[in-house]
Tab-separated table of C-alpha atoms in Angstrom:
chain	number	residue	atom	x	y	z
A	278	ARG	CA	-126.582	-132.411	161.571
A	279	HIS	CA	-126.215	-133.292	158.102
A	280	LEU	CA	-123.637	-135.514	159.123
A	281	ILE	CA	-126.006	-138.555	159.861
A	282	LYS	CA	-126.968	-140.329	157.080
A	283	ASN	CA	-129.534	-143.061	156.575
A	284	ARG	CA	-128.587	-146.527	156.484
A	285	LYS	CA	-128.530	-149.966	157.240
A	286	THR	CA	-126.780	-151.740	160.664
A	287	GLU	CA	-123.605	-152.982	159.505
A	288	ILE	CA	-120.906	-154.963	160.914
A	289	TYR	CA	-117.328	-154.933	161.331
A	290	LEU	CA	-115.674	-158.132	162.129
A	291	MET	CA	-111.991	-158.211	162.994
A	292	ASN	CA	-111.070	-162.244	163.743
A	293	ARG	CA	-108.554	-163.424	166.305
A	294	ASN	CA	-108.619	-167.115	166.499
A	295	GLU	CA	-106.418	-166.894	169.739
A	296	SER	CA	-108.742	-164.740	171.851
A	297	VAL	CA	-111.037	-166.643	173.908
A	298	GLN	CA	-113.911	-163.847	173.862
A	299	SER	CA	-115.917	-161.209	171.802
A	300	VAL	CA	-115.549	-157.870	172.916
A	301	ILE	CA	-118.460	-155.614	170.970
A	302	ARG	CA	-119.953	-152.250	171.038
A	303	ILE	CA	-123.133	-151.738	169.186
A	304	THR	CA	-123.341	-148.142	168.184
A	305	HIS	CA	-124.582	-145.354	166.007
A	306	ASN	CA	-124.636	-141.458	165.504
A	307	ILE	CA	-127.378	-139.318	166.869
A	308	ASN	CA	-128.034	-135.828	167.044
A	309	PHE	CA	-127.773	-135.097	170.100
A	310	PRO	CA	-126.371	-131.577	171.440
A	311	GLN	CA	-126.177	-130.763	175.238
A	312	ASN	CA	-128.735	-128.121	175.243
A	313	ASP	CA	-131.294	-131.017	174.067
A	314	LYS	CA	-134.725	-130.078	175.220
A	315	ASN	CA	-134.982	-134.109	175.526
A	316	ILE	CA	-131.384	-134.185	177.154
A	317	HIS	CA	-133.300	-135.539	181.206
A	318	SER	CA	-135.559	-137.824	179.377
A	319	ALA	CA	-132.823	-139.208	177.339
A	320	MET	CA	-130.995	-139.481	180.225
A	321	VAL	CA	-133.118	-141.243	182.332
A	322	MET	CA	-133.630	-143.889	179.529
A	323	ASN	CA	-130.201	-144.186	178.953
A	324	THR	CA	-130.067	-145.129	182.844
A	325	ILE	CA	-132.779	-147.525	182.495
A	326	LEU	CA	-131.522	-149.680	179.684
A	327	GLY	CA	-127.954	-149.880	180.308
A	328	GLY	CA	-126.636	-146.682	182.179
A	329	GLY	CA	-126.160	-148.083	185.629
A	330	MET	CA	-127.146	-151.801	186.208
A	331	PHE	CA	-130.665	-152.247	184.840
A	332	ARG	CA	-132.133	-153.949	181.800
A	333	VAL	CA	-128.584	-154.671	179.740
A	334	TYR	CA	-127.260	-155.803	182.627
A	335	GLN	CA	-130.150	-157.760	183.923
A	336	ASN	CA	-130.682	-159.667	181.404
A	337	GLN	CA	-127.243	-160.000	179.419
A	338	HIS	CA	-125.414	-160.746	183.493
A	339	GLU	CA	-128.180	-161.953	185.757
A	340	LYS	CA	-130.434	-163.651	183.378
A	341	LYS	CA	-128.813	-165.268	180.757
A	342	GLY	CA	-124.998	-165.305	182.442
A	343	TYR	CA	-123.287	-164.416	178.670
A	344	THR	CA	-121.380	-161.706	180.093
A	345	TYR	CA	-119.762	-159.951	183.530
A	346	GLY	CA	-120.442	-156.353	182.120
A	347	VAL	CA	-123.050	-154.995	179.875
A	348	TYR	CA	-123.132	-150.722	179.343
A	349	SER	CA	-125.234	-148.023	177.981
A	350	SER	CA	-123.963	-144.837	177.047
A	351	LEU	CA	-125.922	-141.729	175.187
A	352	HIS	CA	-123.085	-138.815	175.033
A	353	PRO	CA	-124.120	-135.258	173.716
A	354	ASP	CA	-121.860	-133.527	171.391
A	355	LYS	CA	-122.136	-130.009	169.422
A	356	LEU	CA	-121.747	-131.799	166.123
A	357	VAL	CA	-122.527	-135.698	166.543
A	358	GLY	CA	-123.688	-137.247	169.622
A	359	ASN	CA	-123.708	-140.887	169.863
A	360	PHE	CA	-125.485	-143.807	171.734
A	361	SER	CA	-123.059	-147.146	172.042
A	362	VAL	CA	-123.847	-150.765	173.994
A	363	ASP	CA	-119.837	-151.960	175.255
A	364	PHE	CA	-119.597	-155.932	176.299
A	365	SER	CA	-117.524	-158.959	176.146
A	366	THR	CA	-118.449	-161.977	176.218
A	367	GLU	CA	-117.277	-165.292	175.831
A	368	ASN	CA	-117.170	-166.915	171.393
A	369	SER	CA	-119.890	-169.068	171.869
A	370	SER	CA	-121.926	-166.728	173.284
A	371	THR	CA	-121.565	-164.104	170.869
A	372	HIS	CA	-124.163	-164.083	168.960
A	373	LYS	CA	-127.365	-164.860	171.354
A	374	SER	CA	-125.700	-161.625	173.204
A	375	ILE	CA	-126.101	-159.259	170.131
A	376	LYS	CA	-129.116	-160.735	169.502
A	377	GLU	CA	-130.552	-159.741	173.310
A	378	VAL	CA	-129.077	-156.625	172.921
A	379	PHE	CA	-130.983	-155.979	170.041
A	380	TRP	CA	-134.097	-157.184	171.784
A	381	GLU	CA	-133.555	-154.864	174.651
A	382	LEU	CA	-132.831	-151.561	172.330
A	383	ASN	CA	-136.317	-152.949	170.784
A	384	ARG	CA	-138.281	-153.365	173.934
A	385	ILE	CA	-137.707	-149.992	175.214
A	386	ARG	CA	-138.590	-148.472	171.888
A	387	ARG	CA	-141.908	-150.376	172.136
A	388	LEU	CA	-143.050	-150.677	175.620
A	389	GLU	CA	-143.065	-148.498	178.439
A	390	VAL	CA	-141.120	-148.837	181.275
A	391	GLU	CA	-142.470	-149.674	184.394
A	392	LYS	CA	-142.846	-147.030	187.168
A	393	LYS	CA	-140.473	-148.802	189.445
A	394	GLU	CA	-137.807	-148.776	186.695
A	395	LEU	CA	-138.004	-144.496	186.384
A	396	GLN	CA	-138.258	-144.331	190.003
A	397	LEU	CA	-134.810	-146.214	190.103
A	398	ALA	CA	-133.286	-144.266	186.852
A	399	LYS	CA	-134.295	-141.052	189.081
A	400	ASN	CA	-132.586	-141.571	192.271
A	401	TYR	CA	-129.726	-142.841	190.684
A	402	LEU	CA	-128.926	-140.481	188.142
A	403	ILE	CA	-130.119	-138.169	190.856
A	404	GLY	CA	-127.754	-139.412	193.425
A	405	GLN	CA	-124.603	-139.835	190.987
A	406	PHE	CA	-125.083	-135.683	190.625
A	407	SER	CA	-125.348	-134.888	194.246
A	408	LEU	CA	-122.035	-136.920	194.667
A	409	SER	CA	-121.103	-135.517	192.159
A	410	LEU	CA	-121.221	-132.090	194.020
A	411	GLU	CA	-118.469	-133.031	196.590
A	412	ASN	CA	-116.063	-132.567	193.931
A	413	PRO	CA	-114.421	-129.471	193.716
A	414	GLU	CA	-113.368	-129.813	190.019
A	415	THR	CA	-117.495	-130.206	189.079
A	416	ILE	CA	-118.409	-126.708	189.869
A	417	ALA	CA	-115.714	-126.196	186.876
A	418	LEU	CA	-116.615	-128.449	184.838
A	419	PHE	CA	-120.177	-127.118	185.211
A	420	ALA	CA	-118.873	-123.634	184.160
A	421	ILE	CA	-117.076	-125.015	181.134
A	422	ARG	CA	-119.821	-126.987	180.066
A	423	SER	CA	-122.216	-124.085	180.102
A	424	ALA	CA	-119.727	-121.842	177.938
A	425	ILE	CA	-119.002	-124.629	175.146
A	426	TYR	CA	-122.801	-126.046	174.678
A	427	HIS	CA	-124.207	-122.384	175.645
A	428	LEU	CA	-126.551	-123.621	178.662
A	429	PRO	CA	-129.354	-122.228	180.286
A	430	PRO	CA	-127.989	-120.395	183.377
A	431	ASP	CA	-130.139	-121.955	185.393
A	432	TYR	CA	-129.476	-125.665	183.738
A	433	PHE	CA	-127.621	-127.124	186.636
A	434	GLN	CA	-129.535	-125.819	188.794
A	435	THR	CA	-132.715	-127.068	188.030
A	436	TYR	CA	-130.574	-130.739	187.052
A	437	ILE	CA	-132.820	-132.759	189.909
A	438	GLU	CA	-136.361	-130.755	189.139
A	439	LYS	CA	-136.099	-131.677	185.475
A	440	ILE	CA	-134.760	-135.473	186.351
A	441	ASN	CA	-137.943	-135.936	188.454
A	442	GLN	CA	-140.320	-134.565	185.887
A	443	VAL	CA	-139.305	-136.966	183.657
A	444	SER	CA	-142.674	-139.702	182.733
A	445	ILE	CA	-142.928	-143.098	181.648
A	446	LYS	CA	-144.037	-141.408	178.157
A	447	ASP	CA	-141.271	-139.535	178.062
A	448	VAL	CA	-138.739	-142.115	178.612
A	449	LYS	CA	-140.480	-143.869	175.573
A	450	LYS	CA	-140.173	-141.187	173.071
A	451	ALA	CA	-136.656	-140.369	174.046
A	452	ALA	CA	-136.018	-144.206	173.425
A	453	GLN	CA	-137.926	-143.832	170.077
A	454	LYS	CA	-135.563	-140.664	169.051
A	455	TYR	CA	-132.496	-141.897	170.239
A	456	ILE	CA	-132.052	-145.373	169.621
A	457	ASP	CA	-132.204	-146.870	166.289
A	458	PRO	CA	-131.234	-150.690	165.653
A	459	THR	CA	-132.093	-150.463	162.218
A	460	ASN	CA	-128.816	-147.733	161.362
A	461	SER	CA	-126.344	-149.353	164.123
A	462	ASN	CA	-123.034	-150.638	163.435
A	463	ILE	CA	-121.581	-153.780	164.914
A	464	ILE	CA	-118.094	-154.054	165.600
């Protein structure tokens, strides 16, 4: 937990005159172990934001036409977790596209999500989880993750139940805890 310092947003730029598009990652480290008590709320929140074809995608691709794909990810880890948003856009749209991502990051922290968004995200996560059970490797990965991260014995058996318990207020709390637009690296 001591590895994350409070600081401000920083920009790291590599200019390539011959490039016709910008490849962008907005990222920051978070205290987010796999056994975090808020992991299910955080996963639902990230799915609504951009872990599927949701808010950042709808904004950047469908409404603005800035990019073909933009996705957010939330990665737990034993030491330091990570949140990021990744996308590519035409050079002329770079500034506007980054601005829209930050608008979405602030919006999910500030406002409660809609009931419909919440249910879509839950359905998506439960569907992904259910499909993963068709792969024999999944059970082995569950055992490995349980051992490495010291997960409760029923962690995977109660996954669907815990996803279904996530409320609108839980999503907002997770966004406020794990997304920090003022402490990001723009690469």
